[in-house]
Structures are given as structure tokens and as C-alpha cells.
CSV table of C-alpha atoms and ligand atoms in Angstrom, one decimal:
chain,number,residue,atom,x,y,z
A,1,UNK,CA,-16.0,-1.5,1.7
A,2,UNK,CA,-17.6,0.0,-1.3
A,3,UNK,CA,-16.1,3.4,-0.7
A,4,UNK,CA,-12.3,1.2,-0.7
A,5,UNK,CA,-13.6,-0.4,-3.7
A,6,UNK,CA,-14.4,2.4,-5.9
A,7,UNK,CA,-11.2,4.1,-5.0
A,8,UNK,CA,-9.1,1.2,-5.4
A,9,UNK,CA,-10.8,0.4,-9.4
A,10,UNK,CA,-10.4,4.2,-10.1
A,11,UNK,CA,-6.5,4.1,-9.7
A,12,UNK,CA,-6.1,0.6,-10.5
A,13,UNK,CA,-8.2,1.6,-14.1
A,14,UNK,CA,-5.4,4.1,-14.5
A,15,UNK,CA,-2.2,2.0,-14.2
A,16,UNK,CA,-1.3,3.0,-10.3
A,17,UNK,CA,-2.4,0.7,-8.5
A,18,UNK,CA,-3.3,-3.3,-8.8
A,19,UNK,CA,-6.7,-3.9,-9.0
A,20,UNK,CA,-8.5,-5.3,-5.8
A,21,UNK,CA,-11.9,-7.9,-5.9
A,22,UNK,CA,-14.9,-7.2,-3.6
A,23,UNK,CA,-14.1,-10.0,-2.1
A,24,UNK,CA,-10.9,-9.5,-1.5
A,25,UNK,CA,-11.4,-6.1,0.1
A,26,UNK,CA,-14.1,-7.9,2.4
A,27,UNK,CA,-11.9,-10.5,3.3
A,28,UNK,CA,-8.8,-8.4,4.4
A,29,UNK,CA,-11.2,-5.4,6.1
A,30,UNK,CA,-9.5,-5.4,9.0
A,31,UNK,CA,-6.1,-4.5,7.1
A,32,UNK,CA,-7.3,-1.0,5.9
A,33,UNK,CA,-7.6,2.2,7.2
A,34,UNK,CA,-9.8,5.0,5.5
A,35,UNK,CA,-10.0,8.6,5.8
A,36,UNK,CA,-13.4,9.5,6.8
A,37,UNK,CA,-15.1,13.3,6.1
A,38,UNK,CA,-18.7,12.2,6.5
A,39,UNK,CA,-17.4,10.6,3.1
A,40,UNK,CA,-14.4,8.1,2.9
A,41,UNK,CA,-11.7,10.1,0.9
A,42,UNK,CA,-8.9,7.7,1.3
A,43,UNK,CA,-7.8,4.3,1.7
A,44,UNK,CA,-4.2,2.2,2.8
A,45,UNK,CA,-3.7,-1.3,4.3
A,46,UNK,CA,-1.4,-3.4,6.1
A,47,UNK,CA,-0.5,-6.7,5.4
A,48,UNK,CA,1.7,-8.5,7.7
A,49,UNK,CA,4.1,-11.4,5.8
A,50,UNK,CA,6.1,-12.1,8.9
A,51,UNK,CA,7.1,-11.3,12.3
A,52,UNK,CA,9.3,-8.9,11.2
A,53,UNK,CA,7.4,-7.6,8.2
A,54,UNK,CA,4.6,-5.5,6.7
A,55,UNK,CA,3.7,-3.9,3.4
A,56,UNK,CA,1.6,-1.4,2.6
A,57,UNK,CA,-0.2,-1.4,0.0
A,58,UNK,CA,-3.8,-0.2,-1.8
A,59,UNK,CA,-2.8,3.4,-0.7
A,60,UNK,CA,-5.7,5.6,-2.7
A,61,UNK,CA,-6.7,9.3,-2.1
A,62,UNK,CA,-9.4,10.9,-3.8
A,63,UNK,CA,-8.6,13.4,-6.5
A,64,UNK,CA,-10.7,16.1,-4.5
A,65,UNK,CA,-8.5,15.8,-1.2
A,66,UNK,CA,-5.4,14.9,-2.8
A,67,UNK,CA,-2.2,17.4,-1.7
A,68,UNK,CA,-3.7,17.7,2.2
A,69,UNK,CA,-1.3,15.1,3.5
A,70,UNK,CA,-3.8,12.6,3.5
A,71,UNK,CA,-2.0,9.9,2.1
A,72,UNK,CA,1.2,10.8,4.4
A,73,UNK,CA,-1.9,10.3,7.3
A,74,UNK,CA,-2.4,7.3,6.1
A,75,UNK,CA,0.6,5.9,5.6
A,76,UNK,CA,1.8,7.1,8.9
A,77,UNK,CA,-1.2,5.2,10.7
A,78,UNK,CA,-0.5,2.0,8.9
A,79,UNK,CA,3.3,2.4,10.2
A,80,UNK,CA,2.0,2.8,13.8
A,81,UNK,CA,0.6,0.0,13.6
A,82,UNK,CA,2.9,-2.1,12.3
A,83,UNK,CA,5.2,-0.2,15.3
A,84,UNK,CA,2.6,-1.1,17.8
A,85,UNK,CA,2.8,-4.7,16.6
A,86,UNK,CA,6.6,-5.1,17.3
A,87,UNK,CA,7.3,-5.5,13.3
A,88,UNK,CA,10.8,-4.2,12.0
A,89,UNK,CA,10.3,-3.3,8.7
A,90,UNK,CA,7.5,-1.9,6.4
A,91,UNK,CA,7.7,-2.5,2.0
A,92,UNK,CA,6.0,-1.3,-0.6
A,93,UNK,CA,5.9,-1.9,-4.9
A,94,UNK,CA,4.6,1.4,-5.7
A,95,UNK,CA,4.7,3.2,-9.0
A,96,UNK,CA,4.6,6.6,-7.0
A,97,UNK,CA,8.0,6.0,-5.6
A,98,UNK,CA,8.4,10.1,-4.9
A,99,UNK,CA,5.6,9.9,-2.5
A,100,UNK,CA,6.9,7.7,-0.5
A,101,UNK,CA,10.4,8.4,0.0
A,102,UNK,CA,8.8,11.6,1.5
A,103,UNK,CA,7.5,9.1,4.3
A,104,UNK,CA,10.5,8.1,4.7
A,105,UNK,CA,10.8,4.9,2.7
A,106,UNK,CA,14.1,4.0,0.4
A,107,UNK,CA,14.3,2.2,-3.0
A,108,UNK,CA,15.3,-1.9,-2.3
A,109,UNK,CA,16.4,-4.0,-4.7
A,110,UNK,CA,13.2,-6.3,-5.6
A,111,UNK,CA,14.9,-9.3,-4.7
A,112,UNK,CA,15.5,-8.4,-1.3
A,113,UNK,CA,12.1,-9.3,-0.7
A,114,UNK,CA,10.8,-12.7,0.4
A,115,UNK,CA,9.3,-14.8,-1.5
A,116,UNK,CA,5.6,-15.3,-0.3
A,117,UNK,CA,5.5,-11.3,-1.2
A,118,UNK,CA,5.3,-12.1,-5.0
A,119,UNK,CA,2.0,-14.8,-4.5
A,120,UNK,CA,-0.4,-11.7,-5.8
A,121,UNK,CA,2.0,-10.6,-8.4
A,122,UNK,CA,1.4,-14.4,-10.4
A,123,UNK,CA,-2.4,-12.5,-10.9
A,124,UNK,CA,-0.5,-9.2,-12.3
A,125,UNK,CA,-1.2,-8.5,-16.1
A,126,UNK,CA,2.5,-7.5,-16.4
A,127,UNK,CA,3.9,-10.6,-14.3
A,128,UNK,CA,7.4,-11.4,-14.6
A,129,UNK,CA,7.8,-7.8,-15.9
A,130,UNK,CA,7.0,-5.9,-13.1
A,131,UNK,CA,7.5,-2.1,-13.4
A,132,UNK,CA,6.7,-0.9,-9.9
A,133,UNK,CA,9.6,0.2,-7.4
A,134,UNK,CA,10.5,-1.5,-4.4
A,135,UNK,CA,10.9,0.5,-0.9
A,136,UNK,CA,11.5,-0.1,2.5
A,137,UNK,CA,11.3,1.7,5.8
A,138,UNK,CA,12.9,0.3,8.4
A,139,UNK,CA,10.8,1.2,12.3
A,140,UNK,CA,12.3,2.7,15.0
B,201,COA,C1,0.0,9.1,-4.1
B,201,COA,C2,-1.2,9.6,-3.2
B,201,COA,C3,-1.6,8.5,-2.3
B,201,COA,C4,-0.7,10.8,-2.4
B,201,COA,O1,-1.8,11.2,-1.6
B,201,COA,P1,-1.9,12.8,-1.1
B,201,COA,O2,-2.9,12.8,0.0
B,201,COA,O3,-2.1,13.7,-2.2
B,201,COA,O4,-0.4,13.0,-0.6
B,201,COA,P2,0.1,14.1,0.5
B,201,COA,O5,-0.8,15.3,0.4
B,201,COA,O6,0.2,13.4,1.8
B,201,COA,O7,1.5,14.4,-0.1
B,201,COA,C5,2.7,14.3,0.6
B,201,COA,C6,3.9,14.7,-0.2
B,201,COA,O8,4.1,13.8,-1.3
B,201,COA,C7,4.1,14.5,-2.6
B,201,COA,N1,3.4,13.6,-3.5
B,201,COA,C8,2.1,13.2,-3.6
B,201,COA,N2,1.9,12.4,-4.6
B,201,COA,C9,3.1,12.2,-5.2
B,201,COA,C10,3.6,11.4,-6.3
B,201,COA,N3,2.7,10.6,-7.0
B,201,COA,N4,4.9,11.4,-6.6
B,201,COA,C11,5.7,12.2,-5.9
B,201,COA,N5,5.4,13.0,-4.8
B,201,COA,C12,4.1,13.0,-4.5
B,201,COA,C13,3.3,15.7,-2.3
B,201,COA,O9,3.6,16.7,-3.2
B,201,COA,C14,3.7,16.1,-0.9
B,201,COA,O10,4.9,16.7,-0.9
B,201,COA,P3,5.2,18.0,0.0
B,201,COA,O11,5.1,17.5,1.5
B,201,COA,O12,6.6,18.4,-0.4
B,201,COA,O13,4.2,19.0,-0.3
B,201,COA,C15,-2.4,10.0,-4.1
B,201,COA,O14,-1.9,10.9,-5.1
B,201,COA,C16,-3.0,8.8,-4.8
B,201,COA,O15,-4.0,8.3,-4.4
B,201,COA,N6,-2.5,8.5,-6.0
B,201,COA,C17,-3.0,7.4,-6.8
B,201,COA,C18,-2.8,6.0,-6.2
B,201,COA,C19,-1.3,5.8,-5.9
B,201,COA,O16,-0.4,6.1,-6.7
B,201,COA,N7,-1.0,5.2,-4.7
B,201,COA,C20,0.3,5.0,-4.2
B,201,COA,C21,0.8,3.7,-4.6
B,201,COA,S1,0.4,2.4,-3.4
């Protein structure tokens, strides 16, 4: 939890990502995956909304293991289990849109997502003007 935390604050203190409450982390633990070396180097989670949908979000890589398709990992193992779950679809609001189209996500219009998804965004800094991209991957 304090290995999520830490990498969490550090991109969140730089704009990328939305910033996450110990609490919070410990409350949701069983939505993240990390990548563990001895020493956790990454961090994604999935949150279901619905039958049919998941997000994934909170995805975090440590600058000294970034470019080793760690984050793809990641990603990849939150979409398995989203598959393994019967869900359809998988979103995220990410401000590193180019990363994830190469997992395979494509850019949504914001509004095509329901709304229970925007109940964290009322906590956002920049709420109603939200600058992050919205993508979706559908699961076959
Ligand atoms: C974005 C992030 C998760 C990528 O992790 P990573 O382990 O370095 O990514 P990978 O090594 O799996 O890279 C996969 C591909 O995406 C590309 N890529 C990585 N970060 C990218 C970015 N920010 N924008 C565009 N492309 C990116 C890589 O170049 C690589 O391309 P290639 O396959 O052609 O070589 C990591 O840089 C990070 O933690 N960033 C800060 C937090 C963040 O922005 N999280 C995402 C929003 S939820």
C-alpha cells in the first residue's frame, strides 16, 4: 500500500495522474495490481462501474523501469481480468493518451460515459474543466 501510495503522489504531484488518499488505496486494495522486483516498481487498478464496465485507472511506473513494457504488463493484467470477469468494455481519462492507444484503447467522446464515472471527478481541482482524454477498449 505504501509502495502504491508513493507512486501514485509522485505522478499525481506532477499533473499525470489524480491524486489518491491512504485510505483510499487501502480501501480499494484489492483493485490494484503492482509490479514486484523484490521492490514494487509499478502500479494499475480496476474498478468495475457495471456489468459491462471497467476502468483503469492509477496506472504508475517508476521512472527507473519505465520503457520495459511494464505499464503495457500492467494494463494487460487489469484487461484479463476484467475478461475473466465477463465485462465488455474497459475506459480510461488519461493524460497519456499515446500510451494507451498502444494497448489498444481508442479516444471516446467524454460523454459517452456513464454518469456514476464522474463521482471522483466532483474532488478534481480542475472539475468541470477536465483536460484528460477519454478511451475505450472494447474485450474480445
Ligand atoms: C505511462 C506509463 C504508465 C508507461 O509505462 P512504461 O512501463 O514506461 O510503458 P511501456 O514500456 O509498457 O511502453 C509501451 C509503449 O508506450 C509508449 N509510451 C510510454 N509512455 C508513453 C506516453 N506517456 N505517451 C505516449 N507513448 C508512451 C512507449 O514508448 C512504448 O512504445 P513502443 O512499444 O513503441 O516502444 C509511465 O510512463 C508512467 O507511469 N507515467 C506517469 C503516470 C501516467 O501518466 N500514467 C498513465 C495515466 S493513468
Amino acid at each position: 500500500m505504501e509502495a502504491i501510495f508513493s507512486l501514485v503522489s509522485m505522478y499525481a504531484r506532477e499533473g499525470l495522474l489524480l491524486p489518491l488518499k491512504e485510505g483510499d488505496i487501502c480501501e480499494n486494495i484489492r483493485d490494484f495490481c503492482v509490479w514486484d522486483e523484490g521492490e514494487v516498481l509499478g502500479c494499475a487498478a480496476l474498478r468495475i462501474f457495471s456489468r459491462e464496465l471497467a476502468e483503469v485507472r492509477s496506472v504508475a511506473v517508476h521512472p527507473k523501469a519505465k520503457g520495459r513494457g511494464v505499464g503495457t504488463s500492467l494494463v494487460a493484467f487489469c484487461i484479463d481480468e476484467a475478461r475473466s470477469m465477463g465485462l465488455r468494455k474497459v475506459f480510461v481519462l488519461t493524460k497519456s493518451p499515446g500510451f494507451f492507444a498502444k494497448c489498444g484503447f481508442f479516444e471516446v467522446d467524454k460523454r459517452e460515459l456513464p454518469h456514476k464515472v464522474w463521482r471522483d471527478c466532483i474532488m478534481c481541482p480542475k472539475f468541470p474543466d477536465c483536460d484528460e482524454t477519454a478511451m475505450m477498449l472494447y474485450i474480445k
